XYZ file of C-alpha atoms in Angstrom:
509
model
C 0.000 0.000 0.000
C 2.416 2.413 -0.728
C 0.937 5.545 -1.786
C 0.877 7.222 -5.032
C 1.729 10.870 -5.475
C 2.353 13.160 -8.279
C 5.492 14.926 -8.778
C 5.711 18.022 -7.009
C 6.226 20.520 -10.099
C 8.586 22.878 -8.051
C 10.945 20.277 -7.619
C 11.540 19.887 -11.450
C 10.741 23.114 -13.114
C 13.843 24.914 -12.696
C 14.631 27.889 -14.456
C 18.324 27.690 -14.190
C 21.498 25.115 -13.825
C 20.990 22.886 -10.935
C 24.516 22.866 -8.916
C 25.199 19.042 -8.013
C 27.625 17.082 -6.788
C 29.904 15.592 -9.247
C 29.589 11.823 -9.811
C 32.823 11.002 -9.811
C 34.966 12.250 -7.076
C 33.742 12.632 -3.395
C 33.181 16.137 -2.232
C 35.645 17.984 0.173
C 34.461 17.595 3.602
C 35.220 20.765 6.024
C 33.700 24.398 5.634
C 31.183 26.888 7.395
C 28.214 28.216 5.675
C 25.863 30.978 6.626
C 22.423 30.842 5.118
C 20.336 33.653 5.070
C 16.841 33.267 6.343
C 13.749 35.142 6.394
C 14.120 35.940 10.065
C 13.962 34.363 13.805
C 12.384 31.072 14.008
C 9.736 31.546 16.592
C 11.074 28.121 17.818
C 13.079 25.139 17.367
C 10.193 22.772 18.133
C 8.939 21.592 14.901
C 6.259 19.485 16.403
C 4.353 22.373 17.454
C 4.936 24.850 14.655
C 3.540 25.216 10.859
C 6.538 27.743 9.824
C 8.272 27.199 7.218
C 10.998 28.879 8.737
C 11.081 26.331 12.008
C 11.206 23.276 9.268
C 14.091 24.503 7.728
C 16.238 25.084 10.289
C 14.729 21.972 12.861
C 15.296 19.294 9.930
C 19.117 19.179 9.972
C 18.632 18.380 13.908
C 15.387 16.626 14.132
C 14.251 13.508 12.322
C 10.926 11.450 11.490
C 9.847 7.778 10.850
C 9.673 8.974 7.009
C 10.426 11.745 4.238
C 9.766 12.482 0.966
C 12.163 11.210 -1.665
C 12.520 11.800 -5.744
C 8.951 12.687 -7.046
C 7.353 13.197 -3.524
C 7.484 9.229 -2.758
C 7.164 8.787 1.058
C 10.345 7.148 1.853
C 12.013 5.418 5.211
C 14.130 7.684 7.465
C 13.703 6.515 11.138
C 11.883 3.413 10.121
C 14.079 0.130 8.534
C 11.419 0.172 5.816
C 8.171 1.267 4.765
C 5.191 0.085 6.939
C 3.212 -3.412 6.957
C -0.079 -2.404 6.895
C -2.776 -4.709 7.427
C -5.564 -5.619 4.522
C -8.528 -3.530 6.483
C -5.818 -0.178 6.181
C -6.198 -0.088 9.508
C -2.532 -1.092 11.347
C 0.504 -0.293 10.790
C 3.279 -1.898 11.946
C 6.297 0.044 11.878
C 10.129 -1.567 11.928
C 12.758 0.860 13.018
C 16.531 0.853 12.346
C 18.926 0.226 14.921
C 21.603 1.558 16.545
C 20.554 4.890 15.803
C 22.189 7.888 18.360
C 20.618 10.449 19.542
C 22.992 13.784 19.811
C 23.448 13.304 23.471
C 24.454 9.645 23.409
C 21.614 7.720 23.775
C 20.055 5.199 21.436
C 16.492 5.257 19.677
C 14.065 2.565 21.016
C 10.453 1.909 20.547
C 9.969 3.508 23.718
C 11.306 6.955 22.470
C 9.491 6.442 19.420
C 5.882 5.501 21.161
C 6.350 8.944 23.348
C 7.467 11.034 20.550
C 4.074 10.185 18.381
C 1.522 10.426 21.553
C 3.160 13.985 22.135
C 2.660 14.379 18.204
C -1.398 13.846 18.580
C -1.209 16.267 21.898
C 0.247 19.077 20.496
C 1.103 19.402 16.773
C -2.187 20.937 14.615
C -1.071 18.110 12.507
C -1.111 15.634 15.166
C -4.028 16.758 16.561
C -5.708 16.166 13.249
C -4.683 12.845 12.931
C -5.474 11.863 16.525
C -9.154 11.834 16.124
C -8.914 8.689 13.932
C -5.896 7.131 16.328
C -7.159 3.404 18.289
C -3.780 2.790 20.327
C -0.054 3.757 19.467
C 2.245 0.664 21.214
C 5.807 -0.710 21.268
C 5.591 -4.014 20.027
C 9.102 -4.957 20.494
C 12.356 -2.538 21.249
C 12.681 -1.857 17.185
C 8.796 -2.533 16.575
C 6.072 0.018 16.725
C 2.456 -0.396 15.820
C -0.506 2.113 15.084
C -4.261 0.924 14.977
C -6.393 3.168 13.191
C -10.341 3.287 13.781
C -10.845 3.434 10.291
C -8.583 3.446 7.378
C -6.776 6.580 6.792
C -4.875 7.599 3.790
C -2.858 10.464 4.613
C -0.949 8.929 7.924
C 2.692 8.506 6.177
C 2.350 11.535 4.365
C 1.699 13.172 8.053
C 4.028 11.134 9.804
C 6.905 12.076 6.955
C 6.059 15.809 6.908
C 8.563 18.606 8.437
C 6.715 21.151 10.332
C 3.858 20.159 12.637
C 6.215 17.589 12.370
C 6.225 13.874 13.919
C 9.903 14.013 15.003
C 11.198 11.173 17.443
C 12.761 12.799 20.402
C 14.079 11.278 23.607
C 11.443 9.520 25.726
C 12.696 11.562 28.622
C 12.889 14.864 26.889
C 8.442 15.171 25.961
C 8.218 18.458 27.782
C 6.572 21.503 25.841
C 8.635 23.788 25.657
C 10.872 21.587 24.787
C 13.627 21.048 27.088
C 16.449 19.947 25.223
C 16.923 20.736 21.137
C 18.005 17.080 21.423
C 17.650 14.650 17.953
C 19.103 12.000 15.519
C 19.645 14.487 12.761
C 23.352 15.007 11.011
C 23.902 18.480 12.847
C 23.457 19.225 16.397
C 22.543 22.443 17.898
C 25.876 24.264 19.342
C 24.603 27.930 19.954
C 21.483 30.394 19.452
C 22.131 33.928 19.507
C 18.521 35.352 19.265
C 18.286 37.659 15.819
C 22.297 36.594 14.844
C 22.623 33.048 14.829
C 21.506 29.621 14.703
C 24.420 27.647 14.751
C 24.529 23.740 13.731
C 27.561 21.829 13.836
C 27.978 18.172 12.363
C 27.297 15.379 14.871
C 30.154 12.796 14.290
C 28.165 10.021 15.810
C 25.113 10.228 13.054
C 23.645 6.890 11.455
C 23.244 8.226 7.757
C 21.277 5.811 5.766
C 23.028 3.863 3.135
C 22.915 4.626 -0.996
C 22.083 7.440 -2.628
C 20.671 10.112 -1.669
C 16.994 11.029 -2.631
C 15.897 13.947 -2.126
C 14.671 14.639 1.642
C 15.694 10.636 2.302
C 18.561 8.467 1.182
C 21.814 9.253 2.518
C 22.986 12.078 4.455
C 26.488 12.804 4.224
C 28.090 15.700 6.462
C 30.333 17.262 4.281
C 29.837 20.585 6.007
C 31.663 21.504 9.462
C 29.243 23.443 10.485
C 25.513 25.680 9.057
C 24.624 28.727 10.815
C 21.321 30.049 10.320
C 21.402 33.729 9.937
C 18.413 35.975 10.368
C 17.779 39.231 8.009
C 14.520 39.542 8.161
C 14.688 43.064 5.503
C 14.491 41.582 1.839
C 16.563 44.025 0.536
C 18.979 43.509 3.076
C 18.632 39.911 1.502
C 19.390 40.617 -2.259
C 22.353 42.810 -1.238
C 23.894 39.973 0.845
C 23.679 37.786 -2.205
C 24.749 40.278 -5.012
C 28.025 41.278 -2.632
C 28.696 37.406 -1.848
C 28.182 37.750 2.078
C 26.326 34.345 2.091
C 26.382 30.888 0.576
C 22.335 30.506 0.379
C 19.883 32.939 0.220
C 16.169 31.780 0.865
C 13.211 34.110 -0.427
C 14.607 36.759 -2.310
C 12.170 39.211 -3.897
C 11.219 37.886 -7.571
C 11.509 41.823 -8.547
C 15.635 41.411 -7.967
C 15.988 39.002 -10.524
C 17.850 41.076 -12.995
C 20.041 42.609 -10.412
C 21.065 39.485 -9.064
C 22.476 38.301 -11.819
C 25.434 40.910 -11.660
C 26.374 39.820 -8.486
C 28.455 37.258 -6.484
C 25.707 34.645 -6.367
C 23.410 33.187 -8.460
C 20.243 33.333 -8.657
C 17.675 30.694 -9.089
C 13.737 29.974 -9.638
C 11.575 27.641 -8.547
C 8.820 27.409 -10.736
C 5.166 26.664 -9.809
C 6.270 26.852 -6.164
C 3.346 27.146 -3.933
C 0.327 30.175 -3.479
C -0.390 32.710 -1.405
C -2.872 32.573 1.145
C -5.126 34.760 3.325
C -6.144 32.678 5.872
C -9.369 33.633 7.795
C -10.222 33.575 12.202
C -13.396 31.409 11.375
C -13.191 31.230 15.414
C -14.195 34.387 16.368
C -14.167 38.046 15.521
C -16.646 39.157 11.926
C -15.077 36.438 10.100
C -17.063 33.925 12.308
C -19.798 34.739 10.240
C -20.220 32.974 6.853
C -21.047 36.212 5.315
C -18.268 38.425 5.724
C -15.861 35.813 5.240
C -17.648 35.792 1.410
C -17.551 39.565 1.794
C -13.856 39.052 1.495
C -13.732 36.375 -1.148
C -15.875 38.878 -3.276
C -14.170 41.700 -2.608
C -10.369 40.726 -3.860
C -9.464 41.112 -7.272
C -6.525 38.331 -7.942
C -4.892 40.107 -10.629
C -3.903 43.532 -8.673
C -2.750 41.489 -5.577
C -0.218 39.374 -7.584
C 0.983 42.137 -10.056
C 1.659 43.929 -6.902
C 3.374 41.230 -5.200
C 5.709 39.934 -8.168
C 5.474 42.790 -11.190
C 5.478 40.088 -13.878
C 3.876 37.821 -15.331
C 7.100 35.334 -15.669
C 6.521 35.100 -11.755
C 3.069 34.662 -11.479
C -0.049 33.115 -12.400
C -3.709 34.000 -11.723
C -5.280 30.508 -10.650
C -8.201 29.682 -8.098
C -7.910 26.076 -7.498
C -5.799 24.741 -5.125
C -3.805 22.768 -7.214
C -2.236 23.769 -10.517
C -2.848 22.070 -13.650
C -0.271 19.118 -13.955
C -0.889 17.998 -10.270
C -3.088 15.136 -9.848
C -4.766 16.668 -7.481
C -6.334 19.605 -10.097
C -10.311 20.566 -10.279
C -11.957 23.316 -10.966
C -14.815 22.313 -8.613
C -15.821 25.648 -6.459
C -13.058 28.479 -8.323
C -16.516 30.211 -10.442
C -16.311 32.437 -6.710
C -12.508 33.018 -6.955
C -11.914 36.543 -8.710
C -14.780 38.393 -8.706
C -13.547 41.821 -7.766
C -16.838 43.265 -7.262
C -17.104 45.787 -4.198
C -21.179 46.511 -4.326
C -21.646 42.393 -4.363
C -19.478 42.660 -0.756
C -21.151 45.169 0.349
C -24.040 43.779 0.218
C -22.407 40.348 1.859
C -21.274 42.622 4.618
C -25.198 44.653 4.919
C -26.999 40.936 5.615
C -24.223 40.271 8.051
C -24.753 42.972 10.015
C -21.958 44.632 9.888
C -21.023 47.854 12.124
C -17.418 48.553 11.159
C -15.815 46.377 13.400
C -11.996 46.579 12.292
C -10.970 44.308 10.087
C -7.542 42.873 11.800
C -4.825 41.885 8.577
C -1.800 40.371 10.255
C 0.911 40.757 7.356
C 4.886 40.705 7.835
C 7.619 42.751 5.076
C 10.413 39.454 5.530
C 7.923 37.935 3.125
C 7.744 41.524 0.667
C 5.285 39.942 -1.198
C 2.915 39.130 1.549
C 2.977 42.823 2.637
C 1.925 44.418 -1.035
C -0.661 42.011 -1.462
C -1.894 43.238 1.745
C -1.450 46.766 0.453
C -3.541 46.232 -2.067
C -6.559 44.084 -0.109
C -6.520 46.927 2.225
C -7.680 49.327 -0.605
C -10.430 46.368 -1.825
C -11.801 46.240 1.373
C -12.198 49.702 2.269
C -14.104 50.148 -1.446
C -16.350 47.086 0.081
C -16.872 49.100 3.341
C -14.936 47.297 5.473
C -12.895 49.287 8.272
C -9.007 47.821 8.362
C -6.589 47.420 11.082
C -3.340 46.408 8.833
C -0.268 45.191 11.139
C 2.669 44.710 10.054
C 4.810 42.679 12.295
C 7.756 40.193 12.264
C 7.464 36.801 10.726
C 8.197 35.353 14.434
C 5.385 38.093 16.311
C 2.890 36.923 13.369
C 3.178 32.975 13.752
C 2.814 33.933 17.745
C 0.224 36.198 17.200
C -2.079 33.606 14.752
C -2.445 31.192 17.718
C -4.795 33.616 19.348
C -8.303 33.787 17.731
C -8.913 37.198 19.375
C -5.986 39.468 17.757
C -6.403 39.010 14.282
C -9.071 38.709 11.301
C -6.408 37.559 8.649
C -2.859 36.626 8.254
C -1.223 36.359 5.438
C 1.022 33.533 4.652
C 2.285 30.794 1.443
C 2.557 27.541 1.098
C 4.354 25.547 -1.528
C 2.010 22.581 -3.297
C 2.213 19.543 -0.954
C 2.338 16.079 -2.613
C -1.134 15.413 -0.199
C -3.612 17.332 0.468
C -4.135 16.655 3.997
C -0.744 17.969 4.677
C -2.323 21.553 4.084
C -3.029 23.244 7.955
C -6.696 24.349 6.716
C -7.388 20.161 6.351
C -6.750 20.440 10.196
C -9.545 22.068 12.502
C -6.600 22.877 15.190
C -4.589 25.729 12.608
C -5.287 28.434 13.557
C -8.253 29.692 11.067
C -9.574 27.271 13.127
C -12.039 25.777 10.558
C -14.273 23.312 11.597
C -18.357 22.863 9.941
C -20.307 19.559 9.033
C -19.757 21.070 5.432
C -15.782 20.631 5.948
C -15.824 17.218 7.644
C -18.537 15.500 5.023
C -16.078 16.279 2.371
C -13.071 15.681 4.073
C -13.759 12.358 5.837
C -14.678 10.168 2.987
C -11.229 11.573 0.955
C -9.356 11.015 4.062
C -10.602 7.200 4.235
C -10.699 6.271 0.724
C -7.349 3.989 -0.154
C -8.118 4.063 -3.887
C -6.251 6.680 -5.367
C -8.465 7.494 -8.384
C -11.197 7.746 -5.689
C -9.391 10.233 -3.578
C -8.674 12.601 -6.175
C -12.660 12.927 -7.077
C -13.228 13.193 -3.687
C -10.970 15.790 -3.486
C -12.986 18.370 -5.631
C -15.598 17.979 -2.972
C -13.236 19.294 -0.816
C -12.404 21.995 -3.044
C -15.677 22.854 -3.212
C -16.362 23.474 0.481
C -13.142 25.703 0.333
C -14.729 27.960 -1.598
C -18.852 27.545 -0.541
C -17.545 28.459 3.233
C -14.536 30.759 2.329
C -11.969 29.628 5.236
C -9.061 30.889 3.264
C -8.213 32.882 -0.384
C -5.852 32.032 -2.232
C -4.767 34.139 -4.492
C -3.031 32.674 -7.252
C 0.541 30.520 -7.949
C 3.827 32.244 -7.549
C 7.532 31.090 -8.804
C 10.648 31.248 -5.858
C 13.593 32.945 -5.790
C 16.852 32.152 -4.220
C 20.256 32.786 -5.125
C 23.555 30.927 -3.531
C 27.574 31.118 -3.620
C 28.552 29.664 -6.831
C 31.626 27.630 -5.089
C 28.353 25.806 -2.822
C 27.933 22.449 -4.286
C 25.474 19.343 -3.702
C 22.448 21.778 -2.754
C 18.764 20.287 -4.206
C 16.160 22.674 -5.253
C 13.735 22.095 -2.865
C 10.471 24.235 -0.925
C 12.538 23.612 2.243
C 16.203 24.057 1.319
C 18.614 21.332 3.254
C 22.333 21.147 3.471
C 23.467 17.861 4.169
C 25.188 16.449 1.169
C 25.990 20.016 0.425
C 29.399 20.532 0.241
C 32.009 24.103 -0.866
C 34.263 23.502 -3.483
């Protein structure tokens, strides 16, 4: 039963060489990197974080039972192999390798693996969302773990494999949240955080790479690298001048508008193409966007085509698109998008006169380290005044705004991305814990029977009535598909285009 996924476009559309390592001679090991992030990871838990950000960083010191290898196959990591799962879909028993060291010196057993997962279904959104349909999680032997399921459920490895809400096995003794100890199995250990200048990573000489290749997220991973320090610079600019003068060796989310200037510089730049979409996520919890009506206030209001012409000035960088998947993904339907771009002010008013609306502020929650989240806010702002609505816009950091989202009352919207996930339910509005915090009979009628179907053909039908309640209850609006820039040193070698950049197997020449 191992499942089927397309291949995640952004991992093959590339608009430039691809820097690899060379087939024939082994890479240099030794070297210091500093990659330039977005900003401050708000933590270095991944389990109980959706950032991007946290993912990035946690996966070179956290690891799970699986990953996702060439063409978005779930793949061992943790595990010896993939899962046996019985004929009814409903257990899966899970073999797990041996021998493998944690960065303190102990070894991974059942018993850390078992604790890991039940603090998994307490407090990742993920977890949580996968715990409703959870029987019993046990040790059947030290290497031997074994889920029962209530009822067959498809997207469990793709959960289980994911990177942030992630299902990362920790130390039995080290389940506390906060976390106590940034303690894992991955090929670099935590040595220092300097809070806004540094995360710094340094290779653990006692880590269990798999054997092979490498593929992709799984495979091997070989620490060629001394040491990876995570460097916050949260100004984009700031960004693209770091990478045209050569100051780092990877640059993550540069501003698509710098294109042309970084190609003078010291580093070069890169796209990835059909990369992910921009999202306004909506407080269906509480606030005016509890009621149905304003939240299709706002999905009538928006006009697409400003908001990404804003956000990425052309058209090589953008496309206007309301489904939730791209053309080319399996997972494609136009089920629901005849209420995506509409653009029309006196229909939201209207939307916003049955609601009862009395100009309650309309909270935005947007952040500049992501420039393109901030003029697409710009530009809603100016929408939604023409619709009637009164707006609060705050502009924040990325760290202050993932805080900030957890609490229903501060904020109407925030504004965030995602790249296209290989499944569905890997998206946080599939969960009723994100915060959005969606959670009707209209969402779970259309979401249960995709989640249970095993029949791949099945799922993806199923999945336009998914679609479908997206847009008939407007918990979210996306606004279109967007390309990624990034740009690194041109003497940085082994480093896979990839949503979540990694940099094991990288190496400097």
């Amino acid at each position: 039963m191992k499942p089927r996924y397309h291949s995640l476009l952004a991992a093959a559309l590339i608009a430039l060489p691809l820097f690899s390592v060379s087939a024939t001679a082994e890479p240099k090991r030794g070297g210091i990197i500093n990659v330039a992030t977005v900003g401050e990871p708000p933590t270095l838990d991944p389990m109980v974080s959706t950032a991007d950000l946290v993912g990035i960083v946690s996966q070179h010191i956290f690891e799970t039972l699986y990953t996702f290898g060439k063409d978005w196959a779930i793949t061992p990591l943790l595990a010896e192999a993939l899962p046996d799962i019985s004929p009814d879909g409903k257990v899966y028993t899970i073999k797990l390798r041996s021998g493998i060291p944690f960065h303190d010196g102990g070894t991974m057993t059942s018993r850390d693996v078992v604790a890991s997962l039940k603090r998994w279904t307490e407090n990742a959104s993920r977890g949580k969302q996968t715990a409703t349909n959870i029987a019993a999680i046990d040790a059947v032997d030290d290497l031997t773990v074994k889920i029962t399921l209530k009822e067959a459920y498809a997207p469990l490895l793709a959960l289980l494999a994911f990177n942030n809400s992630a299902a990362i096995i920790l130390e039995a003794d080290n389940q506390a949240v906060p976390l106590a100890k940034v303690v894992g199995t991955g090929p670099y250990a935590l040595k220092e955080r300097k809070a806004d200048q540094y995360i710094q990573l340094t290779r653990f000489d006692g880590y269990k790479s798999r054997a092979g290749e490498a593929d992709f997220y799984g495979g091997a991973r070989k620490q060629y690298l001394d040491e990876i320090r995570f460097v916050p610079v949260p100004d984009p600019n700031t960004r693209v001048e770091g990478a045209v003068a050569g100051q780092f060796a990877y640059i993550d989310s540069l501003p698509v508008e710098s294109f042309e200037r970084l190609k003078g510089g010291k580093s070069t730049p890169s796209v990835l193409k059909s990369f992910g979409w921009p999202v306004f996520v909506m407080n269906t919890k509480e606030g005016i966007l509890s009621k149905l009506e304003v939240r299709q206030a706002v999905q009538a209001a928006l006009d697409p085509n400003d908001m990404l012409l804003a956000a990425f000035g052309s058209k090589d960088f953008y496309e206007v698109d309301g489904a939730l998947y791209p053309k080319g993904f399996i997972w494609h339907t136009e089920a629901g998008t005849k209420l995506y771009n509409q653009a029309n002010p006196d229909k939201a008013k209207a939307l916003l006169e049955k609601a009862g609306y009395k100009g309650e502020p309309l909270v935005i929650l947007t952040s500049r380290q992501y420039e393109f989240h901030y003029k697409m806010a710009q530009v809603a702002k100016a929408y939604f005044e023409q619709a009637g609505f009164k707006v609060d816009m705050q502009v924040v950091d990325w760290a202050t705004l993932t805080q900030r989202r957890a609490d229903p009352k501060l904020w109407s919207i925030y504004i965030t991305h995602s790249p296209f996930l290989p499944e569905p339910a890997l998206s946080s509005y599939m969960s009723d814990a994100s915060p959005g915090w969606w959670s009707t009979p209209a969402k779970h009628a259309a979401i249960g029977p995709f989640n249970t179907a095993v029949n791949a053909a099945e799922r993806v039908k199923l999945f336009a009535k998914v679609q479908e309640a997206v847009y008939a209850e407007a918990p979210l609006y996306k606004v279109g598909n967007f390309n990624a820039l990034y740009a690194q040193a041109p003497n940085l070698k082994g480093v896979e285009p990839a949503p979540w950049p990694f940099f094991w197997n990288a190496s400097l020449d």
